[in-house]
């Protein structure tokens, strides 16, 4: 009997060790430990033993049952681990296949620059307003100190619809419309399309975008103009870029200034983009001319402030290194998808 | 304005280098465009020579010139027709290099060796003239390198003069600025005229018929002059100013124009009928042949200078050939005048004629300078052309305007600038610019007398600018505005941005096109002649007829962009534009048109391919879904109605409404239109009026409570006659289902095998839910039963 037990034990051990999948292991469990298994049968056949041996043999059988059970569990655990490993190995993918992206398009580069400009000025307390693109001569010119036939009108060749209706050549008329409706303080920017009779080439477009700014109250100074525009330039072109304010002429500001920023392409050394000057003209600005204030019914003795204007295309072209303005309106997807 | 550095030195001692001077000018408001020269430095071995002997080459065509070059004479062979003994001309010696890189060598012309080359203007890149050898002034020093003789490398500063500063359109004007900037003193030329002979009144008379158009006219008569080439120094100045030397008389008037900014005109005195001048408007139909050879018919708006019979000059713009100064001229009548800027501007525009003179008249001239300029030119004529000046000057003028006085408050100046410039500094600056300043201590202000050349100074603000620009903008501290302000976006732009973000997130790319359009575009949309989209605002002066109207729809440019890209191998396009269209209330326009912010969407081809999915073509429902998403995002629900639009497929187009307002249209492009626009595939267009949508948006948003009891989802497959619209089915289900139906989702539409013809299968998933209890199966079945019955009785639809 003991001999049989020993034999069974060696044989079961061997089989369990050699089983190499969990199914086989399951069969072995049934074969040895199941209700109709060999060990149970052995236990049943114990009746033929002398009664004094029975307790010892019973103990041995139960020990063996415990050992087999532990061994089976251990083997099962190992085999399961191995099978999982195998499955994971089989499930491996080529992670260099491209990812499936959600479709997303692009905003037009001019929109992106306009949004950036608006965000900067809204942050400085400016309100965004709009004005009509088809304007009256009065707002586009006369109210801005440009009477009919004034030589200064030559600076802006204008599309006319009728004698007194035109396509605005600047966003400045919005200044007048706002001041006519609103008492100071006024702190606005006005983005939008403007139009000039310019034949299309790499640097000219008959339609382009400007952003106008106006701040009028009782105390705003030319120094404030320098501060606000300096902060803007830093925000849009990055910190540490030199800027330069120099005298200029606009009919509706006095004093007037043009603001240059150190060339972005050559960092001021001089290159083709800046005609070797090292400076790029970015903004026109000045203190609102008292005649303009008077015309909208503001007391020029009491109120003062500044106005400025900038070309959005120019800023976009500098920011992104675009060398031909036509690209902005051709809408070639190979261009637009780059933004 | 071209300013020669060398010339400038005559009036002010500039002891700084040109780049530094340029910087100072730019930072004080005279913007330097560029720094150049007349010709740059030529090879040192291109020198001045003089022909001492000329003989014919044995071939009978070429000439052999013996040329003095300061050393031993050289024999030079030339084919040029314009050479003569005694002339001075540029000689390129052997070994010298021309600007184009050509190296000069001794060349044999049929046995005769040429030891160098006589050069034309073009060969030296000093001008366009290639017709002959460049002839130099007779007083040019022989043997000197041409560069030095002609001052070819004299720095020339090109300045942009703003329209408010016509006083800077002269070398003296710039010298005045330079003196003020650098603190040097200004040296004016000494003008002295020696008169002789008979008084001018005996020789001529001047009648000004229109004093408004000609507020100032002055004239002198100079007799016994000798017309000929100008001396070297004068030619150099004229060339440095960007003009061509003509003869001494014309060169002198041009010199004074450049030096003082006052245009002058010289008439051949002997050729003036009755030897007198009448300044008048032209008679209708009157004509004049101007110096450029053109015959011009004049009208009554044109001011002319006439003699007793005929116009001899278009005032302020261009003289006539009939009294042009030429080599035979012996006496001239010299004119210096002021003409009304507006009239000159109109005439020069009408005739398409602009000149150095007209540009100055347009912008305004200093009345105190007119006779000074006349005398300056007279003085030079005597010196150079040897004339004899008749006694006196004829001056016809209205009363000259008084010198302006502007009150200037130094405190206010600092308050406006945000600076603290001392009063003495302000006075110093103003005086350096030739303003006369009187201190009014009682009122703590300055009385500032404006010099006559500063036509632009009218108000205190103008003086503040003078102070600021000379003080230096860079010295004014940068500060930030005081006071708190609430910034903010504009609602219209905000909604546009919201729509833009949604569409970009959905894979569409934004485009931006011109507001201009062609009338033809609307015909190419299949629209009938009288269609409202064809009623567009017309531009009077368009760049081209293709851009002669303002768009009334975004569609033509959307189609343009589809085509443009398709022609560049990009057929799969999903794009949109947000921009204004221009709708006139009536034509011709009496008031501004309506500018309506509009959204246009265009889809064509396939969605981007991806390796995990089958390729997917865009279709009507993709577009409709995008539009629905836009409305959903704006918190609006929309309704759809079938429509008919000539641009769109009649079976695949719809209008979209919010409430009762039509806000847009969409559909597949009509195949005929697609063909006209050369589209390679079916395309889909939507156009929505953001303006109309804006009016419908409400800003209120309220949440529903979350349900507390579970929902039951059941599928319902239906067999429907295909004349029944999906919208009708939906309406019946909602109505029959009552409150318990929460959601209806159509998840399949099928036609084909197993479906009887004339029918389609529609499969819905319906979600049932009650607010107050868990629904039982029998409750759900009862509702479902009711839905099926209603569908059957009202629409003839059966369950599959
Ligand atoms: Zn640069």
CSV table of N, CA and C in Angstrom, one decimal, chain A residues 98 100 103-108 111 118 125-128 130 132-136 149-152 154-155 158-162 177 187 195 198 200 205-207 209 215 219 221-224 226-228 245-249 254-258 281 287 291 300 304 329 331-334 336-337, chain B residues 26-29 31 162-164 342 345-346 349 415-418 458-459 461-462 465 469 473 476-483 485 487-490 492-493 500-501 504-505 507-516 537 540-541 543 547 565 568 570 573 575 582 589 592-593 595 610-613:
chain,number,residue,atom,x,y,z
A,98,UNK,N,0.7,54.9,-38.3
A,98,UNK,CA,0.3,56.2,-37.9
A,98,UNK,C,-1.0,56.2,-37.1
A,100,UNK,N,-4.6,57.5,-35.7
A,100,UNK,CA,-5.8,58.0,-36.4
A,100,UNK,C,-6.2,59.3,-35.7
A,103,UNK,N,-10.3,64.7,-37.2
A,103,UNK,CA,-10.1,65.7,-38.2
A,103,UNK,C,-10.0,67.0,-37.6
A,104,UNK,N,-9.0,67.9,-37.9
A,104,UNK,CA,-9.1,69.3,-37.5
A,104,UNK,C,-8.5,70.2,-38.6
A,105,UNK,N,-9.2,71.3,-38.8
A,105,UNK,CA,-8.7,72.2,-39.9
A,105,UNK,C,-7.9,73.3,-39.2
A,106,UNK,N,-7.7,74.4,-40.0
A,106,UNK,CA,-6.9,75.5,-39.5
A,106,UNK,C,-7.6,76.8,-39.7
A,107,UNK,N,-7.3,77.7,-38.7
A,107,UNK,CA,-7.8,79.0,-38.9
A,107,UNK,C,-6.9,79.7,-39.9
A,108,UNK,N,-7.4,80.6,-40.7
A,108,UNK,CA,-6.6,81.4,-41.6
A,108,UNK,C,-5.5,82.1,-40.8
A,111,UNK,N,-6.6,85.4,-39.4
A,111,UNK,CA,-7.5,85.3,-38.3
A,111,UNK,C,-6.7,85.0,-37.0
A,118,UNK,N,-6.2,91.1,-30.8
A,118,UNK,CA,-7.3,91.4,-30.0
A,118,UNK,C,-7.1,91.0,-28.6
A,125,UNK,N,-7.5,96.4,-21.5
A,125,UNK,CA,-8.7,97.2,-21.3
A,125,UNK,C,-9.4,97.8,-22.5
A,126,UNK,N,-9.0,97.4,-23.7
A,126,UNK,CA,-9.6,97.9,-24.9
A,126,UNK,C,-10.8,97.1,-25.2
A,127,UNK,N,-11.8,97.8,-25.8
A,127,UNK,CA,-13.0,97.1,-26.2
A,127,UNK,C,-12.9,96.9,-27.8
A,128,UNK,N,-13.4,95.8,-28.3
A,128,UNK,CA,-13.3,95.6,-29.7
A,128,UNK,C,-14.6,96.1,-30.4
A,130,UNK,N,-16.5,97.4,-34.3
A,130,UNK,CA,-16.4,97.3,-35.8
A,130,UNK,C,-17.1,98.5,-36.5
A,132,UNK,N,-18.4,100.0,-40.7
A,132,UNK,CA,-18.7,99.5,-42.1
A,132,UNK,C,-17.5,99.5,-43.0
A,133,UNK,N,-17.4,98.6,-43.9
A,133,UNK,CA,-16.3,98.6,-44.9
A,133,UNK,C,-16.7,99.5,-46.0
A,134,UNK,N,-17.9,99.7,-46.3
A,134,UNK,CA,-18.4,100.7,-47.3
A,134,UNK,C,-18.7,101.9,-46.5
A,135,UNK,N,-17.9,103.0,-46.7
A,135,UNK,CA,-17.9,104.1,-45.8
A,135,UNK,C,-18.4,105.4,-46.5
A,136,UNK,N,-18.7,106.4,-45.7
A,136,UNK,CA,-19.0,107.7,-46.3
A,136,UNK,C,-17.6,108.4,-46.3
A,149,UNK,N,-9.9,116.9,-52.3
A,149,UNK,CA,-8.8,117.4,-53.1
A,149,UNK,C,-7.6,117.7,-52.3
A,150,UNK,N,-7.5,117.3,-51.0
A,150,UNK,CA,-6.3,117.5,-50.3
A,150,UNK,C,-5.2,116.6,-50.8
A,151,UNK,N,-4.0,117.2,-50.9
A,151,UNK,CA,-2.9,116.4,-51.5
A,151,UNK,C,-2.6,115.1,-50.7
A,152,UNK,N,-2.9,115.2,-49.4
A,152,UNK,CA,-2.6,114.0,-48.5
A,152,UNK,C,-3.5,112.8,-48.9
A,154,UNK,N,-3.6,111.6,-51.7
A,154,UNK,CA,-2.8,110.8,-52.6
A,154,UNK,C,-2.1,109.7,-51.9
A,155,UNK,N,-1.9,109.8,-50.6
A,155,UNK,CA,-1.3,108.7,-49.8
A,155,UNK,C,-2.1,107.4,-49.9
A,158,UNK,N,-8.1,105.5,-53.4
A,158,UNK,CA,-9.3,104.9,-52.8
A,158,UNK,C,-10.3,104.5,-53.9
A,159,UNK,N,-11.0,103.3,-53.6
A,159,UNK,CA,-12.0,102.9,-54.5
A,159,UNK,C,-13.3,103.6,-54.1
A,160,UNK,N,-13.9,104.2,-55.2
A,160,UNK,CA,-15.2,105.0,-54.9
A,160,UNK,C,-16.4,104.2,-55.5
A,161,UNK,N,-17.5,104.3,-54.7
A,161,UNK,CA,-18.8,103.7,-55.2
A,161,UNK,C,-19.6,104.8,-55.8
A,162,UNK,N,-19.6,106.0,-55.1
A,162,UNK,CA,-20.3,107.2,-55.7
A,162,UNK,C,-19.5,108.4,-55.2
A,177,UNK,N,-16.8,107.3,-35.7
A,177,UNK,CA,-18.1,106.7,-35.4
A,177,UNK,C,-18.3,106.5,-33.9
A,187,UNK,N,-11.9,103.7,-25.1
A,187,UNK,CA,-10.7,102.8,-25.2
A,187,UNK,C,-11.0,101.7,-26.1
A,195,UNK,N,-9.4,98.9,-48.1
A,195,UNK,CA,-9.2,98.7,-49.5
A,195,UNK,C,-8.5,99.9,-50.1
A,198,UNK,N,-4.5,99.4,-55.3
A,198,UNK,CA,-3.1,98.9,-55.5
A,198,UNK,C,-3.1,97.7,-56.3
A,200,UNK,N,-2.1,94.2,-57.6
A,200,UNK,CA,-1.6,93.0,-56.8
A,200,UNK,C,-0.2,92.7,-57.2
A,205,UNK,N,-1.8,94.5,-52.0
A,205,UNK,CA,-3.1,93.8,-52.2
A,205,UNK,C,-4.1,94.9,-52.1
A,206,UNK,N,-5.1,94.9,-53.0
A,206,UNK,CA,-6.1,95.9,-52.9
A,206,UNK,C,-7.0,95.8,-51.7
A,207,UNK,N,-7.0,94.7,-51.1
A,207,UNK,CA,-7.7,94.5,-49.8
A,207,UNK,C,-6.8,94.0,-48.8
A,209,UNK,N,-6.0,94.1,-44.1
A,209,UNK,CA,-6.6,94.3,-42.8
A,209,UNK,C,-5.8,95.2,-42.0
A,215,UNK,N,-7.6,105.8,-27.7
A,215,UNK,CA,-7.8,105.9,-26.3
A,215,UNK,C,-7.9,107.4,-26.0
A,219,UNK,N,-6.4,112.5,-19.5
A,219,UNK,CA,-5.0,112.5,-19.0
A,219,UNK,C,-4.1,111.7,-19.8
A,221,UNK,N,-1.3,110.4,-22.2
A,221,UNK,CA,-0.2,111.1,-22.8
A,221,UNK,C,0.5,110.4,-23.9
A,222,UNK,N,1.4,111.1,-24.6
A,222,UNK,CA,2.2,110.5,-25.6
A,222,UNK,C,3.1,109.4,-25.0
A,223,UNK,N,3.5,109.6,-23.8
A,223,UNK,CA,4.3,108.6,-23.0
A,223,UNK,C,3.5,107.3,-22.9
A,224,UNK,N,2.1,107.5,-22.6
A,224,UNK,CA,1.3,106.3,-22.5
A,224,UNK,C,1.2,105.6,-23.8
A,226,UNK,N,3.5,105.4,-26.0
A,226,UNK,CA,4.8,104.6,-26.1
A,226,UNK,C,4.7,103.4,-25.2
A,227,UNK,N,4.1,103.5,-24.0
A,227,UNK,CA,4.0,102.4,-23.1
A,227,UNK,C,3.1,101.3,-23.7
A,228,UNK,N,1.9,101.7,-24.2
A,228,UNK,CA,1.0,100.7,-24.6
A,228,UNK,C,1.5,100.0,-25.9
A,245,UNK,N,10.6,105.0,-31.8
A,245,UNK,CA,9.5,105.9,-32.2
A,245,UNK,C,10.1,107.1,-32.9
A,246,UNK,N,9.6,107.3,-34.1
A,246,UNK,CA,10.1,108.5,-34.8
A,246,UNK,C,9.0,109.3,-35.4
A,247,UNK,N,9.3,110.6,-35.5
A,247,UNK,CA,8.2,111.6,-36.0
A,247,UNK,C,7.7,111.2,-37.4
A,248,UNK,N,6.4,111.4,-37.6
A,248,UNK,CA,5.9,111.1,-38.9
A,248,UNK,C,4.7,112.1,-39.1
A,249,UNK,N,3.9,111.8,-40.1
A,249,UNK,CA,2.8,112.6,-40.4
A,249,UNK,C,1.5,111.8,-40.7
A,254,UNK,N,-1.4,114.6,-34.0
A,254,UNK,CA,-0.5,115.7,-33.9
A,254,UNK,C,0.0,115.7,-32.4
A,255,UNK,N,1.2,115.3,-32.0
A,255,UNK,CA,2.2,114.8,-32.9
A,255,UNK,C,1.9,113.4,-33.4
A,256,UNK,N,2.6,113.1,-34.5
A,256,UNK,CA,2.4,111.8,-35.1
A,256,UNK,C,3.7,111.0,-35.0
A,257,UNK,N,3.6,109.7,-35.0
A,257,UNK,CA,4.8,108.9,-34.9
A,257,UNK,C,4.7,107.6,-35.7
A,258,UNK,N,5.8,107.1,-36.1
A,258,UNK,CA,5.9,105.8,-36.7
A,258,UNK,C,6.7,104.9,-35.8
A,281,UNK,N,9.0,98.9,-40.2
A,281,UNK,CA,7.9,99.8,-39.8
A,281,UNK,C,6.7,99.0,-39.5
A,287,UNK,N,-1.0,111.5,-31.2
A,287,UNK,CA,-2.0,112.1,-30.3
A,287,UNK,C,-3.1,112.6,-31.2
A,291,UNK,N,-8.5,119.2,-33.7
A,291,UNK,CA,-9.6,119.4,-34.7
A,291,UNK,C,-10.5,118.2,-34.9
A,300,UNK,N,-11.5,119.9,-26.8
A,300,UNK,CA,-10.0,119.6,-26.9
A,300,UNK,C,-9.2,120.2,-25.8
A,304,UNK,N,-7.9,114.5,-24.1
A,304,UNK,CA,-6.7,114.2,-25.0
A,304,UNK,C,-6.5,112.7,-25.1
A,329,UNK,N,-4.3,85.3,-49.9
A,329,UNK,CA,-5.7,85.3,-50.4
A,329,UNK,C,-5.9,84.3,-51.5
A,331,UNK,N,-5.5,81.1,-51.0
A,331,UNK,CA,-6.2,79.9,-50.3
A,331,UNK,C,-5.8,78.6,-50.8
A,332,UNK,N,-4.5,78.4,-51.1
A,332,UNK,CA,-4.0,77.1,-51.5
A,332,UNK,C,-3.9,76.3,-50.2
A,333,UNK,N,-4.5,75.1,-50.2
A,333,UNK,CA,-4.5,74.3,-49.0
A,333,UNK,C,-3.1,73.9,-48.5
A,334,UNK,N,-2.2,73.8,-49.4
A,334,UNK,CA,-0.9,73.4,-49.0
A,334,UNK,C,-0.2,74.5,-48.2
A,336,UNK,N,-2.3,76.9,-46.4
A,336,UNK,CA,-3.2,77.1,-45.2
A,336,UNK,C,-3.0,76.0,-44.2
A,337,UNK,N,-2.7,74.8,-44.7
A,337,UNK,CA,-2.5,73.7,-43.7
A,337,UNK,C,-1.3,73.8,-42.8
B,26,UNK,N,16.1,111.1,-39.8
B,26,UNK,CA,15.0,110.2,-39.6
B,26,UNK,C,14.3,110.4,-38.3
B,27,UNK,N,15.1,110.5,-37.2
B,27,UNK,CA,14.6,110.6,-35.9
B,27,UNK,C,14.0,112.0,-35.6
B,28,UNK,N,14.1,112.9,-36.5
B,28,UNK,CA,13.5,114.2,-36.3
B,28,UNK,C,12.4,114.4,-37.3
B,29,UNK,N,12.0,113.4,-38.1
B,29,UNK,CA,10.8,113.5,-38.9
B,29,UNK,C,11.1,113.6,-40.4
B,31,UNK,N,12.2,111.3,-43.0
B,31,UNK,CA,12.6,109.9,-43.1
B,31,UNK,C,13.5,109.7,-44.3
B,162,UNK,N,7.0,114.4,-45.8
B,162,UNK,CA,5.6,114.2,-45.6
B,162,UNK,C,4.8,115.4,-46.2
B,163,UNK,N,3.6,115.1,-46.6
B,163,UNK,CA,2.8,116.2,-47.3
B,163,UNK,C,2.6,117.5,-46.5
B,164,UNK,N,2.8,117.4,-45.2
B,164,UNK,CA,2.6,118.7,-44.5
B,164,UNK,C,3.9,119.5,-44.4
B,342,UNK,N,-5.0,123.5,-55.3
B,342,UNK,CA,-6.2,122.7,-55.6
B,342,UNK,C,-6.3,122.7,-57.2
B,345,UNK,N,-3.6,120.8,-58.8
B,345,UNK,CA,-3.8,119.4,-58.5
B,345,UNK,C,-4.8,118.8,-59.5
B,346,UNK,N,-5.9,119.5,-59.7
B,346,UNK,CA,-7.0,119.0,-60.5
B,346,UNK,C,-6.5,119.0,-62.0
B,349,UNK,N,-4.0,116.2,-62.6
B,349,UNK,CA,-4.7,114.9,-62.6
B,349,UNK,C,-5.4,114.7,-63.9
B,415,UNK,N,2.0,118.2,-20.5
B,415,UNK,CA,0.8,117.3,-20.1
B,415,UNK,C,0.4,116.4,-21.2
B,416,UNK,N,0.5,116.9,-22.4
B,416,UNK,CA,0.1,116.1,-23.6
B,416,UNK,C,1.2,115.0,-23.8
B,417,UNK,N,2.4,115.4,-23.7
B,417,UNK,CA,3.5,114.4,-24.0
B,417,UNK,C,3.8,113.5,-22.9
B,418,UNK,N,3.4,113.9,-21.6
B,418,UNK,CA,3.8,113.1,-20.5
B,418,UNK,C,5.3,113.2,-20.2
B,458,UNK,N,-0.6,125.7,-37.4
B,458,UNK,CA,-1.8,126.5,-37.2
B,458,UNK,C,-2.2,126.5,-35.7
B,459,UNK,N,-1.9,125.4,-35.0
B,459,UNK,CA,-2.4,125.2,-33.7
B,459,UNK,C,-1.3,124.9,-32.7
B,461,UNK,N,-1.0,122.3,-31.0
B,461,UNK,CA,-0.6,120.9,-31.2
B,461,UNK,C,0.5,120.8,-32.2
B,462,UNK,N,0.5,121.7,-33.2
B,462,UNK,CA,1.5,121.6,-34.2
B,462,UNK,C,2.8,122.0,-33.6
B,465,UNK,N,4.3,119.2,-31.5
B,465,UNK,CA,5.0,118.3,-32.3
B,465,UNK,C,6.4,118.7,-32.6
B,469,UNK,N,9.5,116.5,-31.5
B,469,UNK,CA,10.4,115.8,-32.5
B,469,UNK,C,11.8,116.3,-32.4
B,473,UNK,N,11.7,111.8,-29.5
B,473,UNK,CA,10.7,111.0,-29.0
B,473,UNK,C,11.3,109.9,-28.0
B,476,UNK,N,11.2,110.8,-24.3
B,476,UNK,CA,9.9,110.9,-23.6
B,476,UNK,C,9.7,109.5,-22.9
B,477,UNK,N,9.5,109.5,-21.6
B,477,UNK,CA,9.4,108.2,-20.9
B,477,UNK,C,8.1,107.4,-21.3
B,478,UNK,N,8.3,106.1,-21.4
B,478,UNK,CA,7.1,105.3,-21.7
B,478,UNK,C,6.4,104.9,-20.4
B,479,UNK,N,5.0,105.2,-20.4
B,479,UNK,CA,4.3,104.9,-19.2
B,479,UNK,C,3.0,104.1,-19.6
B,480,UNK,N,2.2,103.7,-18.7
B,480,UNK,CA,1.0,103.1,-19.0
B,480,UNK,C,-0.2,104.0,-18.6
B,481,UNK,N,-1.3,103.9,-19.4
B,481,UNK,CA,-2.4,104.8,-19.1
B,481,UNK,C,-3.0,104.6,-17.7
B,482,UNK,N,-3.4,105.7,-17.1
B,482,UNK,CA,-4.0,105.6,-15.8
B,482,UNK,C,-5.4,105.2,-16.0
B,483,UNK,N,-6.0,104.7,-14.9
B,483,UNK,CA,-7.4,104.3,-14.9
B,483,UNK,C,-7.6,102.9,-15.3
B,485,UNK,N,-10.0,100.0,-17.0
B,485,UNK,CA,-11.0,99.9,-18.0
B,485,UNK,C,-11.3,98.4,-18.3
B,487,UNK,N,-11.9,95.7,-20.7
B,487,UNK,CA,-11.8,95.3,-22.1
B,487,UNK,C,-12.9,94.4,-22.5
B,488,UNK,N,-13.1,94.2,-23.8
B,488,UNK,CA,-14.1,93.2,-24.1
B,488,UNK,C,-14.2,92.9,-25.6
B,489,UNK,N,-14.7,91.7,-25.9
B,489,UNK,CA,-14.9,91.4,-27.3
B,489,UNK,C,-16.2,91.8,-27.8
B,490,UNK,N,-16.3,92.0,-29.1
B,490,UNK,CA,-17.6,92.4,-29.7
B,490,UNK,C,-18.4,91.2,-29.9
B,492,UNK,N,-20.7,90.2,-32.2
B,492,UNK,CA,-20.7,89.7,-33.5
B,492,UNK,C,-19.4,88.9,-33.8
B,493,UNK,N,-18.3,89.5,-33.4
B,493,UNK,CA,-17.0,88.8,-33.6
B,493,UNK,C,-16.9,87.6,-32.8
B,500,UNK,N,-16.3,79.6,-36.0
B,500,UNK,CA,-15.0,79.3,-36.6
B,500,UNK,C,-14.3,78.2,-35.8
B,501,UNK,N,-14.3,78.3,-34.5
B,501,UNK,CA,-13.7,77.2,-33.7
B,501,UNK,C,-14.4,75.9,-33.9
B,504,UNK,N,-13.4,74.5,-37.4
B,504,UNK,CA,-12.0,74.1,-37.5
B,504,UNK,C,-11.9,72.8,-36.7
B,505,UNK,N,-12.6,72.7,-35.6
B,505,UNK,CA,-12.5,71.4,-34.8
B,505,UNK,C,-13.2,70.3,-35.5
B,507,UNK,N,-12.7,69.8,-38.6
B,507,UNK,CA,-11.9,69.4,-39.8
B,507,UNK,C,-11.9,70.4,-40.9
B,508,UNK,N,-12.6,71.5,-40.8
B,508,UNK,CA,-12.6,72.4,-42.0
B,508,UNK,C,-11.5,73.4,-41.9
B,509,UNK,N,-11.0,73.9,-43.0
B,509,UNK,CA,-10.0,74.9,-43.0
B,509,UNK,C,-10.6,76.3,-43.5
B,510,UNK,N,-10.2,77.3,-42.8
B,510,UNK,CA,-10.7,78.6,-43.0
B,510,UNK,C,-10.0,79.3,-44.2
B,511,UNK,N,-10.8,79.9,-45.1
B,511,UNK,CA,-10.2,80.6,-46.2
B,511,UNK,C,-10.5,82.1,-46.1
B,512,UNK,N,-9.8,82.9,-46.8
B,512,UNK,CA,-10.2,84.4,-46.8
B,512,UNK,C,-10.0,84.9,-48.3
B,513,UNK,N,-11.1,85.4,-48.8
B,513,UNK,CA,-11.1,85.8,-50.2
B,513,UNK,C,-11.5,87.3,-50.3
B,514,UNK,N,-11.3,87.9,-51.5
B,514,UNK,CA,-11.5,89.3,-51.7
B,514,UNK,C,-13.0,89.6,-51.7
B,515,UNK,N,-13.3,90.8,-51.2
B,515,UNK,CA,-14.7,91.3,-51.3
B,515,UNK,C,-15.1,91.7,-52.7
B,516,UNK,N,-14.1,91.8,-53.6
B,516,UNK,CA,-14.4,92.1,-55.0
B,516,UNK,C,-14.9,90.9,-55.7
B,537,UNK,N,-23.3,96.2,-55.6
B,537,UNK,CA,-22.7,97.5,-55.6
B,537,UNK,C,-21.6,97.5,-56.6
B,540,UNK,N,-16.7,102.4,-58.9
B,540,UNK,CA,-16.5,103.3,-60.0
B,540,UNK,C,-15.1,103.2,-60.7
B,541,UNK,N,-14.1,102.9,-59.9
B,541,UNK,CA,-12.7,102.8,-60.4
B,541,UNK,C,-12.1,101.4,-60.0
B,543,UNK,N,-10.0,97.9,-60.2
B,543,UNK,CA,-8.7,97.5,-60.7
B,543,UNK,C,-8.9,96.8,-62.0
B,547,UNK,N,-13.0,92.5,-60.9
B,547,UNK,CA,-13.2,92.9,-59.5
B,547,UNK,C,-14.0,94.2,-59.4
B,565,UNK,N,-7.7,74.9,-56.0
B,565,UNK,CA,-7.0,73.8,-55.4
B,565,UNK,C,-7.1,72.5,-56.2
B,568,UNK,N,-4.6,72.0,-58.6
B,568,UNK,CA,-3.3,71.7,-58.0
B,568,UNK,C,-3.3,70.4,-57.2
B,570,UNK,N,-5.4,68.9,-55.5
B,570,UNK,CA,-6.0,68.8,-54.2
B,570,UNK,C,-7.5,68.8,-54.3
B,573,UNK,N,-11.6,68.6,-50.3
B,573,UNK,CA,-11.5,69.9,-49.7
B,573,UNK,C,-12.7,70.1,-48.7
B,575,UNK,N,-13.8,73.3,-46.5
B,575,UNK,CA,-13.4,74.7,-46.2
B,575,UNK,C,-14.6,75.6,-45.9
B,582,UNK,N,-22.4,92.3,-49.4
B,582,UNK,CA,-22.8,93.7,-49.4
B,582,UNK,C,-24.1,93.8,-50.2
B,589,UNK,N,-26.7,103.4,-55.7
B,589,UNK,CA,-26.7,103.5,-54.3
B,589,UNK,C,-26.9,104.9,-53.8
B,592,UNK,N,-25.2,103.7,-47.7
B,592,UNK,CA,-24.3,102.5,-47.6
B,592,UNK,C,-25.1,101.2,-47.7
B,593,UNK,N,-24.6,100.2,-48.3
B,593,UNK,CA,-25.3,99.0,-48.4
B,593,UNK,C,-25.3,98.3,-47.1
B,595,UNK,N,-24.2,95.5,-44.7
B,595,UNK,CA,-23.0,94.5,-44.7
B,595,UNK,C,-23.4,93.4,-43.8
B,610,UNK,N,-7.9,57.1,-43.9
B,610,UNK,CA,-7.2,56.6,-42.8
B,610,UNK,C,-7.2,55.1,-42.9
B,611,UNK,N,-6.1,54.4,-42.4
B,611,UNK,CA,-5.9,53.0,-42.7
B,611,UNK,C,-6.9,52.1,-42.0
B,612,UNK,N,-7.6,52.6,-41.0
B,612,UNK,CA,-8.5,51.8,-40.2
B,612,UNK,C,-9.9,51.8,-40.8
B,613,UNK,N,-10.2,52.7,-41.6
B,613,UNK,CA,-11.6,52.9,-42.1
B,613,UNK,C,-11.7,52.9,-43.6
